[in-house]
Coordinates of C-alpha atoms and ligand atoms in Angstrom, one line a residue:
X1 CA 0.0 0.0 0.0
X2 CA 1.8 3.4 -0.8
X3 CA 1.0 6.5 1.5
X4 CA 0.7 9.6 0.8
X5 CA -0.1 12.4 3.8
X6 CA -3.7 13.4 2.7
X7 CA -4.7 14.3 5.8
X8 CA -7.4 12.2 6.0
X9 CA -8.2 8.7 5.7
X10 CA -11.2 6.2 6.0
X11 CA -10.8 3.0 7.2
X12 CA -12.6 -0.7 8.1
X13 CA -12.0 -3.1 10.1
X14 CA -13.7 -6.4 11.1
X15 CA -14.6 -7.6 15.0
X16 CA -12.6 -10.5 15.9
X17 CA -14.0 -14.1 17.9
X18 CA -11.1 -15.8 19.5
X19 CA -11.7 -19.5 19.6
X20 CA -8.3 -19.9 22.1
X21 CA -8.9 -17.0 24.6
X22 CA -5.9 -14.8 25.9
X23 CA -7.0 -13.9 29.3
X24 CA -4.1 -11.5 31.6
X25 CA -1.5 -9.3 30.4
X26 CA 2.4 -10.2 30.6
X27 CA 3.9 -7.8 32.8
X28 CA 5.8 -4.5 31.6
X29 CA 4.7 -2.2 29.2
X30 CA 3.0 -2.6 25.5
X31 CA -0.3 -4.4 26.3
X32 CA 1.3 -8.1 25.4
X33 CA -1.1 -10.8 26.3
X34 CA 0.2 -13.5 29.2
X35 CA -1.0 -16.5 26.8
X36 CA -1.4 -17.1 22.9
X37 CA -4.7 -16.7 21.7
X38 CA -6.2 -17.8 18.4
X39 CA -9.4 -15.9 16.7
X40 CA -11.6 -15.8 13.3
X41 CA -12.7 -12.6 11.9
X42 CA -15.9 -11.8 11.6
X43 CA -17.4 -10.4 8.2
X44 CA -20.8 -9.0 9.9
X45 CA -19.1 -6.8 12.1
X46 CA -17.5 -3.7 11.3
X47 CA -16.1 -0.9 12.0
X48 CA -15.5 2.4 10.2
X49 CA -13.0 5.1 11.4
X50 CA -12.3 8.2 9.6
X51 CA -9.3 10.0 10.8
X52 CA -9.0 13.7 9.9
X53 CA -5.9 16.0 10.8
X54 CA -6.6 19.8 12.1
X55 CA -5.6 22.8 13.7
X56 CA -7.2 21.5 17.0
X57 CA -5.2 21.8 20.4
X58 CA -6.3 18.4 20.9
X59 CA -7.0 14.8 19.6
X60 CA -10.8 14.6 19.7
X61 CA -12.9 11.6 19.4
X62 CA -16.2 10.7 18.3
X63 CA -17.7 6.9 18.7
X64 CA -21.2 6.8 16.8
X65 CA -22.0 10.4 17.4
X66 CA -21.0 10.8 20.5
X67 CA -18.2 12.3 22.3
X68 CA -15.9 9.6 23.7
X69 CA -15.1 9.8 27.2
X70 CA -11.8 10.4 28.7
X71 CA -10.4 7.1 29.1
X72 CA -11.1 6.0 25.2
X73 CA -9.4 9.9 23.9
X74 CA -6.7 8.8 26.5
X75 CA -6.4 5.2 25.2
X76 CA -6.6 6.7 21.0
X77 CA -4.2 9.8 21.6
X78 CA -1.4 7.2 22.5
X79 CA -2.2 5.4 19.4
X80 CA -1.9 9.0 17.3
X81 CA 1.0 9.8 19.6
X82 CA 3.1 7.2 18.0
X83 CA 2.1 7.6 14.7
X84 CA 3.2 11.4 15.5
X85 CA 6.7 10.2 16.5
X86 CA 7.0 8.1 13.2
X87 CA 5.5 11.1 11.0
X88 CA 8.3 12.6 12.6
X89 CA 8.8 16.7 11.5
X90 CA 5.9 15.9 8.7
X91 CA 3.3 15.6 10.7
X92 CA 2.4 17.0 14.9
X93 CA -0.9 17.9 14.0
X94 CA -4.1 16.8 16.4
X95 CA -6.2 14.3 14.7
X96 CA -10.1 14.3 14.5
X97 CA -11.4 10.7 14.8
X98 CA -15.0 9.7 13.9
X99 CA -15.8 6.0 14.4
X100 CA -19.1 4.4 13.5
X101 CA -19.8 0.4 14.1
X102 CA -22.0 -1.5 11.6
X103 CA -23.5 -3.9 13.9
X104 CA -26.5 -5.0 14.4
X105 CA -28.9 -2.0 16.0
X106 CA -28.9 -2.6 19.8
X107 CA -26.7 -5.8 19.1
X108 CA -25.5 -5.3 22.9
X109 CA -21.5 -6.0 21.1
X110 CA -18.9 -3.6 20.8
X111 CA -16.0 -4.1 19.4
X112 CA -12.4 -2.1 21.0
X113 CA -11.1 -5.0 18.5
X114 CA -12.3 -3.9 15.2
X115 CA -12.3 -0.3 16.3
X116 CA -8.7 0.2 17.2
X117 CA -7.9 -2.3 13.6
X118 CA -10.2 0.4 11.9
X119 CA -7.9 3.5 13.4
X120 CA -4.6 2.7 13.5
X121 CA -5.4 1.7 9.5
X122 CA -6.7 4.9 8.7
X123 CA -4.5 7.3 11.3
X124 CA -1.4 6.1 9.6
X125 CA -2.9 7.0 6.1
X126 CA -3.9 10.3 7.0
X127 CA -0.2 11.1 8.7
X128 CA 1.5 9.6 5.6
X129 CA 2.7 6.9 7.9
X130 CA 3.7 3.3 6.0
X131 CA 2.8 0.5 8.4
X132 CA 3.9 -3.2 7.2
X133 CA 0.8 -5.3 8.3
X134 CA 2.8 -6.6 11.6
X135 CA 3.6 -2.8 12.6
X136 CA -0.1 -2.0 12.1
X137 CA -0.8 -4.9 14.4
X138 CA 1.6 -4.0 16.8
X139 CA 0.4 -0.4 17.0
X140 CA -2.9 -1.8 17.1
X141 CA -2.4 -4.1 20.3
X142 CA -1.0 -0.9 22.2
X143 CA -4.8 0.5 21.8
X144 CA -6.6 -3.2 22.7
X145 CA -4.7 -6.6 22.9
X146 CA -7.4 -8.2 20.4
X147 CA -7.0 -5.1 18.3
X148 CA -3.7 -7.2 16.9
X149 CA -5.9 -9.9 14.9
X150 CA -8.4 -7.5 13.2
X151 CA -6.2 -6.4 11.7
X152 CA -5.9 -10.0 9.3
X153 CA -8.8 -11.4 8.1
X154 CA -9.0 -15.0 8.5
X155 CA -8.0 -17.1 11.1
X156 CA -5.3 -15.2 13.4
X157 CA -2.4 -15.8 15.8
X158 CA -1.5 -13.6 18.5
X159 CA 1.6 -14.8 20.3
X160 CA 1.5 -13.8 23.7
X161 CA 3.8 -14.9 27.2
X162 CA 7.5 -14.6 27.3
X163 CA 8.1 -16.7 24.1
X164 CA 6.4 -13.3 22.1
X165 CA 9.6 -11.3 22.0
X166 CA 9.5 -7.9 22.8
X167 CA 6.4 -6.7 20.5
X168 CA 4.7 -9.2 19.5
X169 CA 2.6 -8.6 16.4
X170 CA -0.7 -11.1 15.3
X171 CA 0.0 -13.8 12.3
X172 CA -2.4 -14.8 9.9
X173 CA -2.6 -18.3 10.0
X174 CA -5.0 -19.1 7.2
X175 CA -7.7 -17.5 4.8
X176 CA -11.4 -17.1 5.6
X177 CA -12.4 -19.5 3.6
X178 CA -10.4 -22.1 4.7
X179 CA -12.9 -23.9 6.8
X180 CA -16.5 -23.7 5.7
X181 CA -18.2 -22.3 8.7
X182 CA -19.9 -19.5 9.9
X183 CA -20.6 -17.7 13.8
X184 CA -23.9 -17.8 15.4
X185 CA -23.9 -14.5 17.7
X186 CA -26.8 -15.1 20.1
X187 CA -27.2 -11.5 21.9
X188 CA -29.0 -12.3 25.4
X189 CA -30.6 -8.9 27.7
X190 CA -27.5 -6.9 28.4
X191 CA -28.5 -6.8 32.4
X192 CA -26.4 -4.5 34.5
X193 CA -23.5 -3.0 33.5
X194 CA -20.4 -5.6 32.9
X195 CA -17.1 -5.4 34.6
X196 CA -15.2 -4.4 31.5
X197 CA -12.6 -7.3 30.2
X198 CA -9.6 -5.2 31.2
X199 CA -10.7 -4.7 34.4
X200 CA -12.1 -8.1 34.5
X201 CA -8.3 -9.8 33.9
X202 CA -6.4 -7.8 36.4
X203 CA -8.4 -9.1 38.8
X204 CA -8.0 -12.7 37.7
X205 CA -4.2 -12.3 37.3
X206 CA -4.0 -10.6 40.6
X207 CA -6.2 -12.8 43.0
X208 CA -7.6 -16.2 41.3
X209 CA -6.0 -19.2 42.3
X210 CA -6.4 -20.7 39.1
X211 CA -4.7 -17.7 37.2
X212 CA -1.3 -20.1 36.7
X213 CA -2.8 -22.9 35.6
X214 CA -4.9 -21.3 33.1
X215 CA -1.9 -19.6 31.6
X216 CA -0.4 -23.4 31.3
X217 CA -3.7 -24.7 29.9
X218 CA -3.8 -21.3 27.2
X219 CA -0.5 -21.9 25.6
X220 CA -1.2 -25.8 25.5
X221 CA -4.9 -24.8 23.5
X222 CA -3.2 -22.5 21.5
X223 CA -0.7 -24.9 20.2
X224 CA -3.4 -27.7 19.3
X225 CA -6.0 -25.4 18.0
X226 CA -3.3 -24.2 15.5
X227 CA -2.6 -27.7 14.3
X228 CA -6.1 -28.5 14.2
X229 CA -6.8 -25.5 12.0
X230 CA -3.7 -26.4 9.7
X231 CA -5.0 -29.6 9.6
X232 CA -8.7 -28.0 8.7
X233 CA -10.0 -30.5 11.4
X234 CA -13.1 -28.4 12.5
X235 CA -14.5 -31.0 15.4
X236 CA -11.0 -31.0 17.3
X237 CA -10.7 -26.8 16.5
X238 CA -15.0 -26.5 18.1
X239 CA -13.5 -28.7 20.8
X240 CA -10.5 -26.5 21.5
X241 CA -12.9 -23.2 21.7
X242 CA -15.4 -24.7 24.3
X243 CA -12.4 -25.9 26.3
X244 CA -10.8 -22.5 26.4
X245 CA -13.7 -20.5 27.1
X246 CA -14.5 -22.9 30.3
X247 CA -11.1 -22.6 31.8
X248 CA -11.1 -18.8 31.0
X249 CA -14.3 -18.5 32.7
X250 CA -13.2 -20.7 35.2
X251 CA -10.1 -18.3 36.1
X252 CA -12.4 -15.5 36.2
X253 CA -15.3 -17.3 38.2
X254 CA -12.2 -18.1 40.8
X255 CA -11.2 -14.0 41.5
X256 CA -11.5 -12.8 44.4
X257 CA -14.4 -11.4 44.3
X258 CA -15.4 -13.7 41.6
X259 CA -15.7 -12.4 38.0
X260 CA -19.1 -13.3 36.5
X261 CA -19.7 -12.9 32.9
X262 CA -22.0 -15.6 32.4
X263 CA -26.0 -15.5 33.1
X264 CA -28.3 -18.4 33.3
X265 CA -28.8 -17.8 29.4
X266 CA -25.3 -18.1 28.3
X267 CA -24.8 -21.7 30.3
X268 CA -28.3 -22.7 28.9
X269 CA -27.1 -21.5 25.5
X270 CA -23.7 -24.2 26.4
X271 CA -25.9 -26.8 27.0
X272 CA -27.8 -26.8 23.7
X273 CA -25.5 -26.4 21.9
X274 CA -24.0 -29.8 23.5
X275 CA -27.6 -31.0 22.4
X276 CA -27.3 -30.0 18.7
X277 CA -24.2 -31.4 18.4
X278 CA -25.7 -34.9 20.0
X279 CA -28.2 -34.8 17.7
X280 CA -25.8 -34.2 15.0
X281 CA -25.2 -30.6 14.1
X282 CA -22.0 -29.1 13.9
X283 CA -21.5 -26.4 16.4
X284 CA -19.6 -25.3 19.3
X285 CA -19.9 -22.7 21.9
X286 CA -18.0 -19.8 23.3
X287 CA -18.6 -16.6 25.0
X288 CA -16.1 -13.7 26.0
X289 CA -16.2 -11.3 28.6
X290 CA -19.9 -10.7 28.2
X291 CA -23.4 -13.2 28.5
X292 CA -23.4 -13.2 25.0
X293 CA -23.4 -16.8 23.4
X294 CA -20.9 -17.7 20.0
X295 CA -21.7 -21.0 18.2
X296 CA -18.8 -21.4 15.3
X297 CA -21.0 -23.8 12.9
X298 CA -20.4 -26.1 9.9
X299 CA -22.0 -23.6 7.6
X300 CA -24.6 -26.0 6.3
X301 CA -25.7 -25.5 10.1
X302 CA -26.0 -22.1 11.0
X303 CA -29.1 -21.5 10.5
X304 CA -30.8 -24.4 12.3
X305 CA -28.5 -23.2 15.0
X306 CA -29.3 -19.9 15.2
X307 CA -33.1 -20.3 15.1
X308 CA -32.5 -23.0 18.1
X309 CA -30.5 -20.6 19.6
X310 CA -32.9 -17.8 18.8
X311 CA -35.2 -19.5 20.4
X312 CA -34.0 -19.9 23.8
X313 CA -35.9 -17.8 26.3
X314 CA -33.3 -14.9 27.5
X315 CA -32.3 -14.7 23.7
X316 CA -32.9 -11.1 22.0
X317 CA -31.7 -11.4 18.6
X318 CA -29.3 -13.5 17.3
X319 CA -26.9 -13.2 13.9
X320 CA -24.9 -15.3 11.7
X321 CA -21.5 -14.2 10.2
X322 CA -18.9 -15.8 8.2
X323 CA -14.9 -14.8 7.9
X324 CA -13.9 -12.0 7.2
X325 CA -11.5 -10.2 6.0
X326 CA -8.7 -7.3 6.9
X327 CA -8.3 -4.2 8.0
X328 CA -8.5 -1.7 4.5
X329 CA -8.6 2.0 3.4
X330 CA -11.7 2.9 1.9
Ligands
LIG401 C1 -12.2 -12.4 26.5 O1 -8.1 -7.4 24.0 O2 -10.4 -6.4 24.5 O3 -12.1 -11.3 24.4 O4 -6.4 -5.0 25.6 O5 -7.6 -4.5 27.7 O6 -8.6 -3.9 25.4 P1 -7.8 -4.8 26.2 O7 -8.5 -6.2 26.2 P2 -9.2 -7.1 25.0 O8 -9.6 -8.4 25.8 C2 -10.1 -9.5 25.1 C3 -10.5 -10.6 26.1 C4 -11.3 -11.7 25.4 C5 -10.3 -12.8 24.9 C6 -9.7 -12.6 23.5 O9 -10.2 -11.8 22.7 O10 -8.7 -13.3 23.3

């Protein structure tokens, strides 16, 4: 991709699922997960980011509309910071940012992945910045850890733990068609508000006695579940994700106080999926640091899926994506 400093760029980027969860941040500086994790990207879910440089005194930030609050203009500003330093005497303007997310209306989801993807994409365009994909997923982690693998399409590595190197940057491991699936997003009544996922792993790090051997079990899934996907074995890969997401969940439920994503929904939502599968269906379960259910599907299956899904009482609305693709300039 060549650059040139236009001043202002649009960018997309797709939301991420990872099937082998990271879960804790290595210690030090740069946002480097503690454990690998392994993700598909998700074509239904995107984000759009237009970054436009100003006269401004400062960076400002807009997220569908709206003002962002200080923590997010605090989180993005460090992004543009470092593209600043990298523009070097070309470039110290602020940067307007306008982000908008095409998901589903009142989909409960939000994405820092795709949205951090979406800007570090277009802020380097618009300070005539040339990122190789690694340094765009590098830069990209700094704002949000998942960040790294939207910006691949496909099915994505993100090395994490002291075997990551310094600055570690996410790998795409394979093309989004290479398994012929799709994900069954069943959205469930947001209830109060969630502790958020950054919070949510400090706390498991810091005080859950089964922080250590979750790292241990992490790396291990991480390992098989890229064999399995080089191997395009889809049954050992669906077995991989609903192991991960119980020992995540499991860390988390073990905090002190306990960290409780899951409702009543999201473990009935486990269970029948368990029961498709019995009775034959392709489909395995996840869900991240939310109630929200994820069913990665033979693609012949989603639908059946999602209407049993959909059906479930606790169940708002639920949507079927397949792959996706990268991070772009539009
Ligand atoms: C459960 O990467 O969103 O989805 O870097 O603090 O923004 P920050 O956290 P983030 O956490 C993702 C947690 C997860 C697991 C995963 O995506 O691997």
């Amino acid at each position: 991709m060549s650059v040139t400093a236009g001043g202002k760029a649009t960018a997309r980027a797709h939301a991420n699922i990872a099937l082998v969860k990271y879960w804790g941040k290595r210690a030090g500086a740069g946002n480097v997960p503690a454990a690998p994790s392994l993700s598909m990207t998700l074509d239904a879910l995107v984000t759009e980011t237009t970054v436009e440089l100003g006269d401004g005194a400062t960076d400002e930030v807009e997220l569908d509309g709206v003002a962002a609050g200080p923590d997010a203009v605090t989180r993005v500003g460090r992004v543009l910071g470092e593209l600043r330093a990298r523009a070097g005497s070309t470039s110290t303007r602020m940067a307007c940012v306008k982000s908008r997310n095409f998901f589903p209306t009142a989909s409960g989801l939000a994405s820092s992945a795709s949205a951090y993807a979406a800007l570090v994409t277009a802020a380097a365009a618009a300070y005539g910045v040339e990122l190789s994909p690694e340094d765009a997923s590098r830069l990209a982690r700094k704002g949000s850890a998942s960040a790294a693998r939207s910006i691949h399409g496909g099915w994505v590595l993100l090395p994490g733990g002291d075997e990551a190197g310094p600055d570690p940057a996410a790998e795409p491991l394979a093309p989004p068609d290479a398994l012929d699936v799709a994900m069954v997003v069943a959205i469930t009544d947001p209830g109060p508000k969630k502790v958020s996922s950054r919070d949510g792993m400090t706390l498991t790090a810091e005080t859950s006695p089964y922080y250590q051997p979750w790292l241990a079990t992490a790396r291990a899934d991480a390992a098989a579940a890229r064999a399995a996907l080089a191997a395009r074995e889809l049954p050992r890969l669906g077995e991989l994700m609903e192991q991960s997401c119980l020992a995540m969940h499991a860390s988390a439920l073990a905090a002190r106080p306990g960290v409780i994503y899951l409702r009543g929904v999201t473990l009935d939502g486990f269970l029948l999926v368990r029961e498709l599968r019995r009775g034959g269906r392709s489909c395995w379960f996840t869900a991240d640091a939310g109630p929200h259910v994820k069913a990665l599907c033979a693609r012949a299956d989603a639908a059946q899926v999602a209407a049993a899904l959909g059906a479930l009482p606790g169940v708002t609305r639920t949507l079927v994506s397949a792959p996706g693709g990268k991070a772009h300039l539009v």
